[in-house]
DNA sequence: CAATTCCAAATGTCTGACATTTTAGTGTTG
DNA sequence: CAACACTAAAATGTCAGACATTTGGAATTG
């Protein structure tokens, strides 16, 4: 075995694409934490790419905290605690992953649960016309795609945009950057639980309440409404709310799948 | 003018170092938003480095959202809203900057003001022995370096570690990553306002209250105590609390320097 | 057995060439 | 004169092979 012989991936001549494939292999748990990562020359041979291109791809994995490299010693896969979850590139890699890392989805949701209501309150204080316009466009997109169950993927995109717009409306650069983080979590939710019509209606109504509270500059109401959305999200994800809210992660370690 | 002829920087043969120099030039506002970034060959000539190394450095700036590149068109400096403030590498670049970007420091502080009290409450629920140990070590480091005003830099490091330990004690991977963000803000504070003995005593006592509340598993008290720290921080930074808390950034645009 | 020397392995860098993308210009043609 | 196709230049992306540097272990030697 030695190197978990690289899931046979399609060979392509593009650093961005290669980095994506390797990153998704790591995010899917193809290598164990601390395991040695294939050497440059092996990757070159396997993918039929030049060393230059491979090094370019590996550099991206390094800046994302997925692997660690050292001259003379080689490369290893980093622990999940070192991954730069807030790197927008990471969000791109996480979305569209066939089997999203279950711990990551839970951690992201736990974060949203503790942060998003407050962000919504901030948004209600600071949102301008442009922010409201963004929210409305996303909301209409959600409505338009709710009827047709075949467009669930499209629906998820609008959903993600809606929540990112909330973060952006806080008019704080840090919170705004955090909006990227939501996409994988939301899309994973939509993908794994094809929601029914009644469920979607309920979800739409909860989103509408947040948007309206932001428009009317009612921070406390926005906070409540945002928490209200996340309750439904948690239910759809099959997460125990009490567990998360009271003890974000008191269980000893991995808590498995 | 054309390209703002690159602040004459010491030439070194290390991609990491070159990236740091260029990044700090951008973060200092040496190029305006949207301005064209020097071409690869110009950088090669200016720094006496190979194109390979220059490209490596530029790749890092790209992944951090500082510049945008496109084949055939060139490179430009991105808007501050696109910068990946949550990239740990960015924190490294920001710290030690002679003239930290004033808007960034304010934005980071505004973020902390809205988030850190809640994180402290989470920490009070989830902290384990190891977390408390980290907090204590950092606190003792702050105490040891408080007496000697010449060790203010060291004091700032312990301060930053203390706050990062709070985020980490939330036992959520996302909040934990966010701990990196604090360092530049805290070090900038320490650097620009050499605090007096009485001020430091007060600061230490406020930190102690947070640590004690976390140990005793008192979330509400931890929240209050964390907010209490940030009040002092804001005062030392010369920021108007009311302005930040009520309207994080209502002013139209850049708000200048 | 300990200290040193040497070598192999892996990543980091250099050089020069070619490929690809984009913009701007330059004609040609209706 | 306007619209179109073609060409050329500029910039980034990729390839190929060589050398440099760092690291760890193995062989050598006192």
Coordinates of C-alpha atoms (C1' of nucleotides) in Angstrom, one line a residue:
Chain A
X1 CA 0.0 0.0 0.0
X2 CA 2.5 2.6 1.2
X3 CA 0.9 5.6 -0.4
X4 CA -2.8 4.8 -0.9
X5 CA -2.2 4.6 -4.7
X6 CA -4.0 7.8 -5.7
X7 CA -7.6 7.4 -6.7
X8 CA -7.3 7.1 -10.5
X9 CA -8.3 10.6 -11.5
X10 CA -8.7 11.9 -15.0
X11 CA -5.4 13.5 -16.2
X12 CA -5.7 17.1 -17.1
X13 CA -3.2 19.8 -17.8
X14 CA -4.3 22.6 -15.5
X15 CA -2.9 23.4 -12.1
X16 CA -6.2 24.7 -10.8
X17 CA -7.9 21.5 -11.8
X18 CA -5.2 19.2 -10.4
X19 CA -5.2 21.1 -7.1
X20 CA -9.0 20.7 -6.9
X21 CA -8.8 16.9 -7.5
X22 CA -6.1 16.4 -5.0
X23 CA -7.8 18.6 -2.4
X24 CA -11.0 16.7 -2.8
X25 CA -9.2 13.5 -2.3
X26 CA -7.8 14.8 1.0
X27 CA -11.1 16.2 2.1
X28 CA -12.8 12.9 1.4
X29 CA -10.4 11.3 3.8
X30 CA -8.4 9.4 1.2
X31 CA -5.3 9.8 3.2
X32 CA -5.1 9.6 7.0
X33 CA -3.9 12.5 9.1
X34 CA -0.1 12.7 9.1
X35 CA 0.2 10.2 6.3
X36 CA 2.9 10.9 3.7
X37 CA 1.7 12.6 0.6
X38 CA 2.9 11.3 -2.8
X39 CA 6.2 12.8 -4.0
X40 CA 6.3 15.3 -6.8
X41 CA 7.7 12.9 -9.4
X42 CA 5.1 10.3 -8.6
X43 CA 2.4 12.8 -9.2
X44 CA 4.0 13.9 -12.4
X45 CA 4.0 10.4 -13.7
X46 CA 0.5 9.6 -12.5
X47 CA -1.1 12.7 -14.0
X48 CA 1.2 13.1 -17.0
X49 CA 2.0 16.6 -16.0
X50 CA 5.2 18.6 -15.7
X51 CA 6.8 19.0 -12.3
X52 CA 6.3 22.7 -12.6
X53 CA 2.5 22.3 -12.8
X54 CA 2.5 19.7 -10.0
X55 CA 4.4 22.0 -7.8
X56 CA 2.0 24.8 -8.5
X57 CA -0.9 22.6 -7.5
X58 CA 0.9 21.5 -4.3
X59 CA 1.6 25.1 -3.4
X60 CA -2.2 25.7 -3.3
X61 CA -2.7 22.8 -1.1
X62 CA 0.0 24.1 1.2
X63 CA -1.5 27.6 1.5
X64 CA -4.8 26.0 2.4
X65 CA -3.2 24.1 5.2
X66 CA -4.1 20.7 3.7
X67 CA -0.5 19.5 3.4
X68 CA 2.8 20.5 4.9
X69 CA 6.0 20.4 2.9
X70 CA 9.7 20.4 3.9
X71 CA 12.7 20.3 1.7
X72 CA 14.5 16.9 1.9
X73 CA 11.8 15.2 4.0
X74 CA 8.7 15.3 1.8
X75 CA 5.0 16.2 2.3
X76 CA 2.4 15.0 4.7
X77 CA -1.3 15.5 5.1
X78 CA -2.2 17.9 7.9
X79 CA -4.7 17.4 10.7
X80 CA -8.2 18.6 10.2
X81 CA -7.6 21.2 12.9
X82 CA -5.0 22.9 10.7
X83 CA -7.1 23.2 7.6
X84 CA -7.9 26.8 6.7
X85 CA -11.7 26.4 6.6
X86 CA -12.0 30.1 6.0
X87 CA -10.1 30.1 2.8
X88 CA -12.6 30.7 0.0
X89 CA -10.8 28.2 -2.1
X90 CA -11.6 25.6 0.5
X91 CA -15.3 26.3 0.1
X92 CA -15.0 25.7 -3.6
X93 CA -13.3 22.4 -3.0
X94 CA -15.8 21.4 -0.3
X95 CA -18.8 22.1 -2.5
X96 CA -19.7 19.5 -5.0
X97 CA -17.9 16.9 -3.0
X98 CA -19.7 13.6 -3.3
X99 CA -19.2 12.7 0.3
X100 CA -18.7 15.9 2.4
X101 CA -16.7 15.4 5.5
X102 CA -19.4 14.9 8.2
X103 CA -17.5 16.5 11.0
X104 CA -16.8 19.6 8.9
X105 CA -20.5 20.0 8.1
X106 CA -21.4 19.7 11.7
X107 CA -18.7 22.2 12.8
X108 CA -19.7 24.7 10.3
X109 CA -23.4 24.4 11.3
X110 CA -22.4 24.8 15.0
X111 CA -20.5 27.9 14.1
X112 CA -23.5 29.4 12.1
X113 CA -25.7 28.6 15.1
X114 CA -23.6 30.7 17.4
X115 CA -22.8 33.5 14.9
X116 CA -25.5 34.0 12.3
X117 CA -28.2 35.4 14.6
X118 CA -25.9 38.0 15.8
X119 CA -24.8 38.8 12.2
X120 CA -28.4 39.2 11.2
X121 CA -28.8 41.7 14.0
X122 CA -25.8 43.6 12.8
X123 CA -27.2 43.5 9.2
X124 CA -30.5 45.0 10.5
X125 CA -28.5 47.9 11.8
X126 CA -26.3 48.5 8.8
X127 CA -28.0 47.2 5.6
X128 CA -28.3 49.7 2.8
X129 CA -30.4 49.6 -0.4
X130 CA -27.9 47.5 -2.3
X131 CA -27.8 44.9 0.5
X132 CA -31.6 44.7 0.4
X133 CA -31.5 44.3 -3.3
X134 CA -29.1 41.4 -3.1
X135 CA -31.3 39.8 -0.4
X136 CA -34.4 40.2 -2.6
X137 CA -32.8 38.8 -5.7
X138 CA -31.7 35.7 -3.8
X139 CA -35.0 35.3 -2.1
X140 CA -36.9 35.5 -5.4
X141 CA -34.5 33.0 -6.9
X142 CA -35.3 30.7 -4.0
X143 CA -39.0 31.1 -4.6
X144 CA -38.7 30.6 -8.4
X145 CA -36.9 27.3 -7.9
X146 CA -38.9 26.0 -5.0
X147 CA -41.7 24.6 -7.1
X148 CA -39.6 22.4 -9.4
X149 CA -37.9 19.7 -7.3
X150 CA -35.5 19.0 -10.1
X151 CA -33.9 22.4 -9.6
X152 CA -32.9 21.7 -6.0
X153 CA -29.2 22.5 -6.8
X154 CA -30.1 25.9 -8.2
X155 CA -32.3 26.5 -5.2
X156 CA -29.3 25.7 -2.9
X157 CA -27.2 28.3 -4.8
X158 CA -29.7 31.0 -4.1
X159 CA -30.0 29.9 -0.5
X160 CA -26.3 30.2 -0.1
X161 CA -26.3 33.6 -1.8
X162 CA -29.0 34.8 0.5
X163 CA -27.1 34.0 3.7
X164 CA -23.9 35.4 2.3
X165 CA -25.8 38.6 1.6
X166 CA -26.7 38.7 5.3
X167 CA -23.1 38.5 6.3
X168 CA -22.1 41.1 3.8
X169 CA -24.9 43.5 5.0
X170 CA -23.1 43.6 8.4
X171 CA -20.7 46.0 6.5
X172 CA -17.8 44.4 8.3
X173 CA -15.0 43.0 6.2
X174 CA -14.3 40.1 8.5
X175 CA -17.9 38.9 8.7
X176 CA -18.2 39.5 5.0
X177 CA -15.4 37.1 4.2
X178 CA -17.0 34.5 6.4
X179 CA -20.0 34.4 4.0
X180 CA -17.9 32.1 1.7
X181 CA -17.9 29.5 4.4
X182 CA -21.6 28.9 4.2
X183 CA -21.9 27.5 0.7
X184 CA -20.6 24.0 1.3
X185 CA -22.7 23.6 4.3
X186 CA -25.9 24.8 2.7
X187 CA -25.4 22.9 -0.6
X188 CA -24.6 19.7 1.4
X189 CA -27.9 20.1 3.2
X190 CA -29.9 20.6 0.1
X191 CA -28.2 17.7 -1.6
X192 CA -28.6 15.2 1.1
X193 CA -32.2 16.0 2.1
X194 CA -34.3 16.6 -0.9
X195 CA -36.9 18.8 0.8
X196 CA -40.6 18.4 0.3
X197 CA -42.9 21.1 -0.8
X198 CA -44.3 21.9 2.6
X199 CA -40.8 21.9 4.1
X200 CA -39.7 24.4 1.5
X201 CA -42.7 26.7 2.0
X202 CA -41.8 26.8 5.7
X203 CA -38.2 27.5 4.9
X204 CA -39.1 30.3 2.5
X205 CA -41.3 31.9 5.1
X206 CA -38.5 31.8 7.7
X207 CA -36.2 33.5 5.2
X208 CA -38.7 36.1 4.4
X209 CA -39.0 37.0 8.1
X210 CA -35.2 37.7 8.3
X211 CA -35.2 39.8 5.2
X212 CA -38.2 41.8 6.4
X213 CA -36.6 42.4 9.8
X214 CA -33.4 43.6 8.2
X215 CA -35.4 46.0 6.0
X216 CA -37.3 47.4 9.0
X217 CA -34.1 47.8 11.0
X218 CA -35.3 45.5 13.8
X219 CA -32.1 43.9 15.1
X220 CA -33.7 41.7 17.8
X221 CA -36.4 40.4 15.4
X222 CA -33.7 39.7 12.8
X223 CA -31.8 37.8 15.4
X224 CA -34.8 35.7 16.4
X225 CA -35.7 35.0 12.8
X226 CA -32.2 33.9 11.9
X227 CA -32.1 31.5 14.8
X228 CA -35.5 30.3 13.5
X229 CA -34.0 29.4 10.1
X230 CA -31.2 27.5 11.7
X231 CA -33.5 25.5 13.8
X232 CA -35.1 24.1 10.6
X233 CA -31.7 23.6 9.0
X234 CA -30.5 21.6 12.0
X235 CA -33.6 19.5 11.8
X236 CA -33.1 18.9 8.2
X237 CA -29.5 17.9 8.8
X238 CA -30.6 15.5 11.5
X239 CA -28.6 17.3 14.2
X240 CA -29.7 17.4 17.8
X241 CA -30.1 21.1 18.6
X242 CA -29.7 20.7 22.3
X243 CA -26.4 18.9 21.9
X244 CA -25.0 21.6 19.8
X245 CA -26.3 24.7 21.6
X246 CA -25.5 23.6 25.1
X247 CA -22.2 21.8 24.5
X248 CA -20.7 22.7 21.1
X249 CA -18.3 19.8 21.2
X250 CA -18.0 18.4 24.7
X251 CA -17.7 14.8 23.4
X252 CA -14.1 13.7 23.8
X253 CA -12.8 13.5 20.3
X254 CA -13.9 12.8 16.8
X255 CA -17.4 11.7 17.5
X256 CA -17.1 9.6 14.3
X257 CA -19.4 9.9 11.3
Chain B
X1 CA 4.9 57.0 -12.9
X2 CA 3.0 54.2 -14.6
X3 CA 3.7 51.5 -12.0
X4 CA 4.6 53.2 -8.8
X5 CA 8.2 52.1 -9.3
X6 CA 8.3 49.4 -6.5
X7 CA 9.6 50.6 -3.2
X8 CA 13.3 49.7 -3.4
X9 CA 13.3 46.5 -1.3
X10 CA 16.3 44.3 -0.5
X11 CA 16.7 41.6 -3.0
X12 CA 16.6 38.1 -1.6
X13 CA 16.3 34.7 -3.2
X14 CA 13.4 33.2 -1.4
X15 CA 9.8 33.0 -2.6
X16 CA 8.4 33.3 0.9
X17 CA 10.4 36.4 1.6
X18 CA 9.6 38.0 -1.7
X19 CA 5.9 37.4 -1.3
X20 CA 6.0 38.9 2.2
X21 CA 7.7 42.1 0.9
X22 CA 5.2 42.5 -2.0
X23 CA 2.3 41.7 0.3
X24 CA 3.3 44.3 2.8
X25 CA 3.8 46.9 0.1
X26 CA 0.2 46.2 -1.0
X27 CA -1.1 46.2 2.6
X28 CA 0.6 49.5 3.2
X29 CA -1.3 51.0 0.3
X30 CA 1.6 51.4 -2.0
X31 CA -0.7 50.6 -5.0
X32 CA -4.2 51.9 -5.4
X33 CA -7.1 49.5 -5.7
X34 CA -7.4 48.3 -9.2
X35 CA -4.0 49.6 -10.2
X36 CA -2.0 47.4 -12.5
X37 CA 0.6 45.2 -10.7
X38 CA 4.1 45.0 -12.1
X39 CA 4.7 42.4 -14.8
X40 CA 6.6 39.2 -14.0
X41 CA 9.7 40.2 -16.0
X42 CA 9.9 43.6 -14.4
X43 CA 9.8 42.0 -11.0
X44 CA 12.5 39.5 -12.1
X45 CA 14.7 42.3 -13.1
X46 CA 14.0 44.5 -10.1
X47 CA 14.7 41.7 -7.5
X48 CA 17.3 39.8 -9.5
X49 CA 15.2 36.7 -9.2
X50 CA 14.2 34.0 -11.6
X51 CA 10.7 34.1 -13.2
X52 CA 10.0 30.8 -11.5
X53 CA 10.5 32.3 -8.1
X54 CA 8.6 35.4 -8.9
X55 CA 5.7 33.4 -10.2
X56 CA 5.7 31.4 -7.0
X57 CA 5.5 34.6 -4.9
X58 CA 2.7 36.0 -7.0
X59 CA 0.8 32.8 -6.6
X60 CA 0.7 33.4 -2.9
X61 CA -0.5 36.9 -3.3
X62 CA -3.2 35.5 -5.6
X63 CA -4.4 32.9 -3.2
X64 CA -4.6 35.6 -0.5
X65 CA -6.9 37.7 -2.7
X66 CA -4.4 40.5 -2.8
X67 CA -4.0 40.5 -6.6
X68 CA -5.8 39.0 -9.5
X69 CA -4.1 37.6 -12.5
X70 CA -5.3 36.8 -16.0
X71 CA -3.4 35.3 -18.9
X72 CA -2.8 37.9 -21.6
X73 CA -4.1 40.8 -19.6
X74 CA -1.8 41.1 -16.6
X75 CA -2.2 41.5 -12.9
X76 CA -4.1 44.1 -10.7
X77 CA -4.4 44.9 -7.1
X78 CA -7.7 43.8 -5.6
X79 CA -10.0 45.9 -3.6
X80 CA -9.7 45.6 0.2
X81 CA -13.1 43.9 0.3
X82 CA -11.6 40.9 -1.6
X83 CA -8.7 40.4 0.6
X84 CA -8.8 37.1 2.5
X85 CA -8.4 38.5 6.0
X86 CA -8.9 35.1 7.5
X87 CA -5.9 33.6 5.8
X88 CA -3.3 32.9 8.5
X89 CA -0.7 34.0 6.0
X90 CA -2.4 37.4 5.9
X91 CA -2.0 37.8 9.6
X92 CA 1.7 37.1 9.3
X93 CA 2.0 39.8 6.7
X94 CA -0.1 42.3 8.7
X95 CA 1.9 41.9 11.9
X96 CA 5.1 43.7 12.0
X97 CA 3.9 46.1 9.4
X98 CA 5.3 49.6 10.2
X99 CA 2.1 51.3 9.2
X100 CA -0.8 48.9 9.6
X101 CA -3.8 49.7 7.4
X102 CA -6.0 51.8 9.7
X103 CA -9.3 50.6 8.2
X104 CA -8.3 47.0 8.7
X105 CA -7.4 47.4 12.4
X106 CA -10.8 49.1 12.9
X107 CA -12.7 46.4 11.1
X108 CA -11.0 43.6 13.0
X109 CA -11.7 45.3 16.2
X110 CA -15.3 45.8 15.3
X111 CA -15.5 42.2 14.5
X112 CA -14.0 41.2 17.8
X113 CA -16.4 43.4 19.6
X114 CA -19.4 41.6 18.1
X115 CA -17.9 38.1 18.3
X116 CA -15.5 37.7 21.1
X117 CA -17.9 38.0 24.0
X118 CA -20.0 35.2 22.6
X119 CA -16.9 33.1 21.9
X120 CA -15.9 33.5 25.5
X121 CA -19.3 32.3 26.6
X122 CA -18.8 29.2 24.4
X123 CA -15.4 28.7 25.8
X124 CA -16.9 28.7 29.3
X125 CA -19.1 25.8 28.2
X126 CA -16.5 23.7 26.5
X127 CA -13.0 24.4 27.8
X128 CA -11.1 21.5 29.1
X129 CA -7.9 21.2 31.2
X130 CA -5.6 21.7 28.3
X131 CA -7.4 24.9 27.3
X132 CA -7.2 26.3 30.8
X133 CA -3.5 25.4 30.8
X134 CA -3.0 27.4 27.6
X135 CA -4.8 30.3 29.1
X136 CA -2.8 30.2 32.3
X137 CA 0.5 30.0 30.5
X138 CA -0.4 33.0 28.3
X139 CA -1.7 35.0 31.3
X140 CA 1.5 34.3 33.3
X141 CA 3.5 35.4 30.3
X142 CA 1.5 38.7 30.3
X143 CA 2.2 39.2 34.0
X144 CA 5.9 38.5 33.7
X145 CA 6.4 41.0 30.9
X146 CA 4.1 43.7 32.3
X147 CA 6.7 45.2 34.7
X148 CA 9.4 45.8 32.1
X149 CA 8.1 48.3 29.6
X150 CA 10.9 47.3 27.2
X151 CA 9.3 43.9 26.7
X152 CA 6.1 45.3 25.3
X153 CA 6.5 43.3 22.1
X154 CA 6.7 40.1 24.1
X155 CA 3.8 41.2 26.1
X156 CA 1.7 41.6 23.0
X157 CA 2.6 38.1 21.8
X158 CA 1.3 36.6 25.1
X159 CA -1.8 38.8 24.8
X160 CA -2.5 37.5 21.3
X161 CA -1.9 33.9 22.4
X162 CA -4.4 34.4 25.3
X163 CA -7.2 35.6 23.1
X164 CA -6.4 32.9 20.5
X165 CA -6.7 30.3 23.3
X166 CA -10.2 31.6 24.1
X167 CA -11.3 31.0 20.5
X168 CA -9.7 27.6 20.5
X169 CA -11.4 26.7 23.8
X170 CA -14.8 27.0 22.0
X171 CA -13.9 23.6 20.5
X172 CA -15.2 24.7 17.2
X173 CA -12.9 24.4 14.2
X174 CA -14.2 27.6 12.6
X175 CA -13.9 29.8 15.6
X176 CA -10.5 28.2 16.3
X177 CA -9.2 29.3 12.9
X178 CA -10.4 32.8 13.6
X179 CA -8.0 33.0 16.4
X180 CA -5.2 33.8 13.9
X181 CA -7.0 37.0 12.9
X182 CA -6.4 38.6 16.3
X183 CA -2.6 38.8 16.3
X184 CA -2.2 41.8 14.0
X185 CA -4.8 43.8 15.7
X186 CA -3.5 43.2 19.2
X187 CA 0.2 43.7 18.3
X188 CA -0.7 46.9 16.5
X189 CA -2.5 48.1 19.6
X190 CA 0.4 47.3 21.8
X191 CA 2.9 48.9 19.4
X192 CA 1.1 52.1 18.9
X193 CA 0.1 52.8 22.5
X194 CA 2.9 52.0 24.9
X195 CA 0.7 51.4 27.9
X196 CA 1.5 52.7 31.3
X197 CA 1.8 50.6 34.4
X198 CA -1.7 51.4 35.8
X199 CA -3.2 50.7 32.4
X200 CA -1.5 47.4 32.3
X201 CA -2.6 46.4 35.7
X202 CA -6.2 47.1 34.8
X203 CA -5.8 45.1 31.6
X204 CA -4.4 42.2 33.4
X205 CA -7.2 42.2 35.9
X206 CA -9.8 42.1 33.1
X207 CA -8.0 39.2 31.5
X208 CA -8.0 37.4 34.8
X209 CA -11.7 37.8 35.1
X210 CA -12.3 36.1 31.7
X211 CA -10.0 33.2 32.5
X212 CA -11.7 32.7 35.9
X213 CA -15.2 32.7 34.4
X214 CA -14.1 30.2 31.8
X215 CA -12.7 27.9 34.5
X216 CA -15.8 28.2 36.6
X217 CA -18.0 27.4 33.6
X218 CA -19.9 30.7 33.9
X219 CA -20.8 31.6 30.3
X220 CA -22.6 34.9 31.1
X221 CA -19.9 36.2 33.3
X222 CA -17.3 35.2 30.7
X223 CA -19.3 37.2 28.1
X224 CA -19.4 40.2 30.3
X225 CA -15.7 40.0 31.1
X226 CA -14.7 39.6 27.5
X227 CA -16.7 42.7 26.5
X228 CA -15.0 44.4 29.4
X229 CA -11.6 43.7 28.0
X230 CA -12.6 45.0 24.6
X231 CA -13.9 48.3 26.1
X232 CA -10.4 49.0 27.3
X233 CA -8.9 47.9 24.0
X234 CA -11.2 50.3 22.1
X235 CA -10.2 53.1 24.5
X236 CA -6.5 52.4 24.0
X237 CA -7.0 52.3 20.2
X238 CA -8.8 55.7 20.4
X239 CA -11.9 54.2 18.9
X240 CA -15.4 55.5 19.6
X241 CA -17.3 52.6 21.1
X242 CA -20.7 54.0 20.3
X243 CA -19.8 54.5 16.6
X244 CA -18.7 50.9 16.2
X245 CA -21.4 49.2 18.2
X246 CA -24.3 51.0 16.7
X247 CA -23.2 51.5 13.1
X248 CA -20.3 49.3 12.2
X249 CA -19.7 51.1 9.0
X250 CA -22.5 53.4 8.0
X251 CA -20.2 56.0 6.6
X252 CA -20.5 56.0 2.8
X253 CA -17.2 54.6 1.6
X254 CA -13.5 54.5 2.5
X255 CA -13.5 56.9 5.4
X256 CA -9.9 57.6 4.5
X257 CA -6.9 57.2 6.7
Chain C
dC1 C1' 30.5 2.7 20.9
dA2 C1' 30.6 7.7 19.4
dA3 C1' 31.6 11.0 16.2
dT4 C1' 32.3 12.0 11.6
dT5 C1' 31.8 11.6 6.7
dC6 C1' 29.4 10.5 2.8
dC7 C1' 25.4 9.5 0.0
dA8 C1' 20.7 9.2 -1.4
dA9 C1' 16.1 11.3 -1.5
dA10 C1' 13.1 15.0 -1.6
dT11 C1' 12.0 19.7 -2.2
dG12 C1' 13.6 24.5 -3.9
dT13 C1' 15.5 27.2 -7.7
dC14 C1' 17.5 28.5 -12.3
dT15 C1' 17.3 28.8 -17.3
dG16 C1' 15.3 29.0 -21.8
dA17 C1' 11.9 27.7 -24.7
dC18 C1' 7.1 27.2 -26.3
dA19 C1' 1.8 27.5 -25.7
dT20 C1' -2.3 30.1 -24.7
dT21 C1' -5.1 34.0 -23.9
dT22 C1' -6.3 38.7 -24.6
dT23 C1' -6.1 43.3 -26.5
dA24 C1' -5.2 46.5 -30.0
dG25 C1' -4.4 47.6 -34.4
dT26 C1' -4.7 47.0 -39.4
dG27 C1' -6.4 46.0 -43.3
dT28 C1' -10.2 44.4 -46.4
dT29 C1' -14.7 44.4 -48.0
dG30 C1' -19.7 45.4 -48.1
Chain D
dC1 C1' -18.1 54.8 -43.5
dA2 C1' -19.2 50.6 -40.8
dA3 C1' -18.4 45.9 -40.0
dC4 C1' -15.7 42.0 -40.2
dA5 C1' -11.5 39.0 -40.4
dC6 C1' -6.8 38.7 -39.8
dT7 C1' -2.4 39.7 -37.7
dA8 C1' 0.8 40.9 -34.3
dA9 C1' 2.2 42.1 -29.8
dA10 C1' 2.0 41.5 -24.8
dA11 C1' 1.2 39.1 -20.8
dT12 C1' 0.5 35.0 -18.2
dG13 C1' 0.6 29.6 -18.3
dT14 C1' 3.2 25.4 -19.2
dC15 C1' 7.1 22.4 -20.4
dA16 C1' 11.8 20.3 -20.0
dG17 C1' 16.2 19.5 -17.9
dA18 C1' 19.7 20.8 -14.9
dC19 C1' 21.6 22.3 -10.6
dA20 C1' 21.2 23.8 -5.4
dT21 C1' 19.8 22.9 -0.8
dT22 C1' 18.0 20.5 3.0
dT23 C1' 17.4 16.3 5.5
dG24 C1' 18.1 11.6 7.4
dG25 C1' 20.4 7.5 7.4
dA26 C1' 24.2 4.5 6.3
dA27 C1' 28.9 3.6 6.1
dT28 C1' 33.4 4.7 7.9
dT29 C1' 36.7 5.5 11.3
dG30 C1' 38.8 6.8 15.8

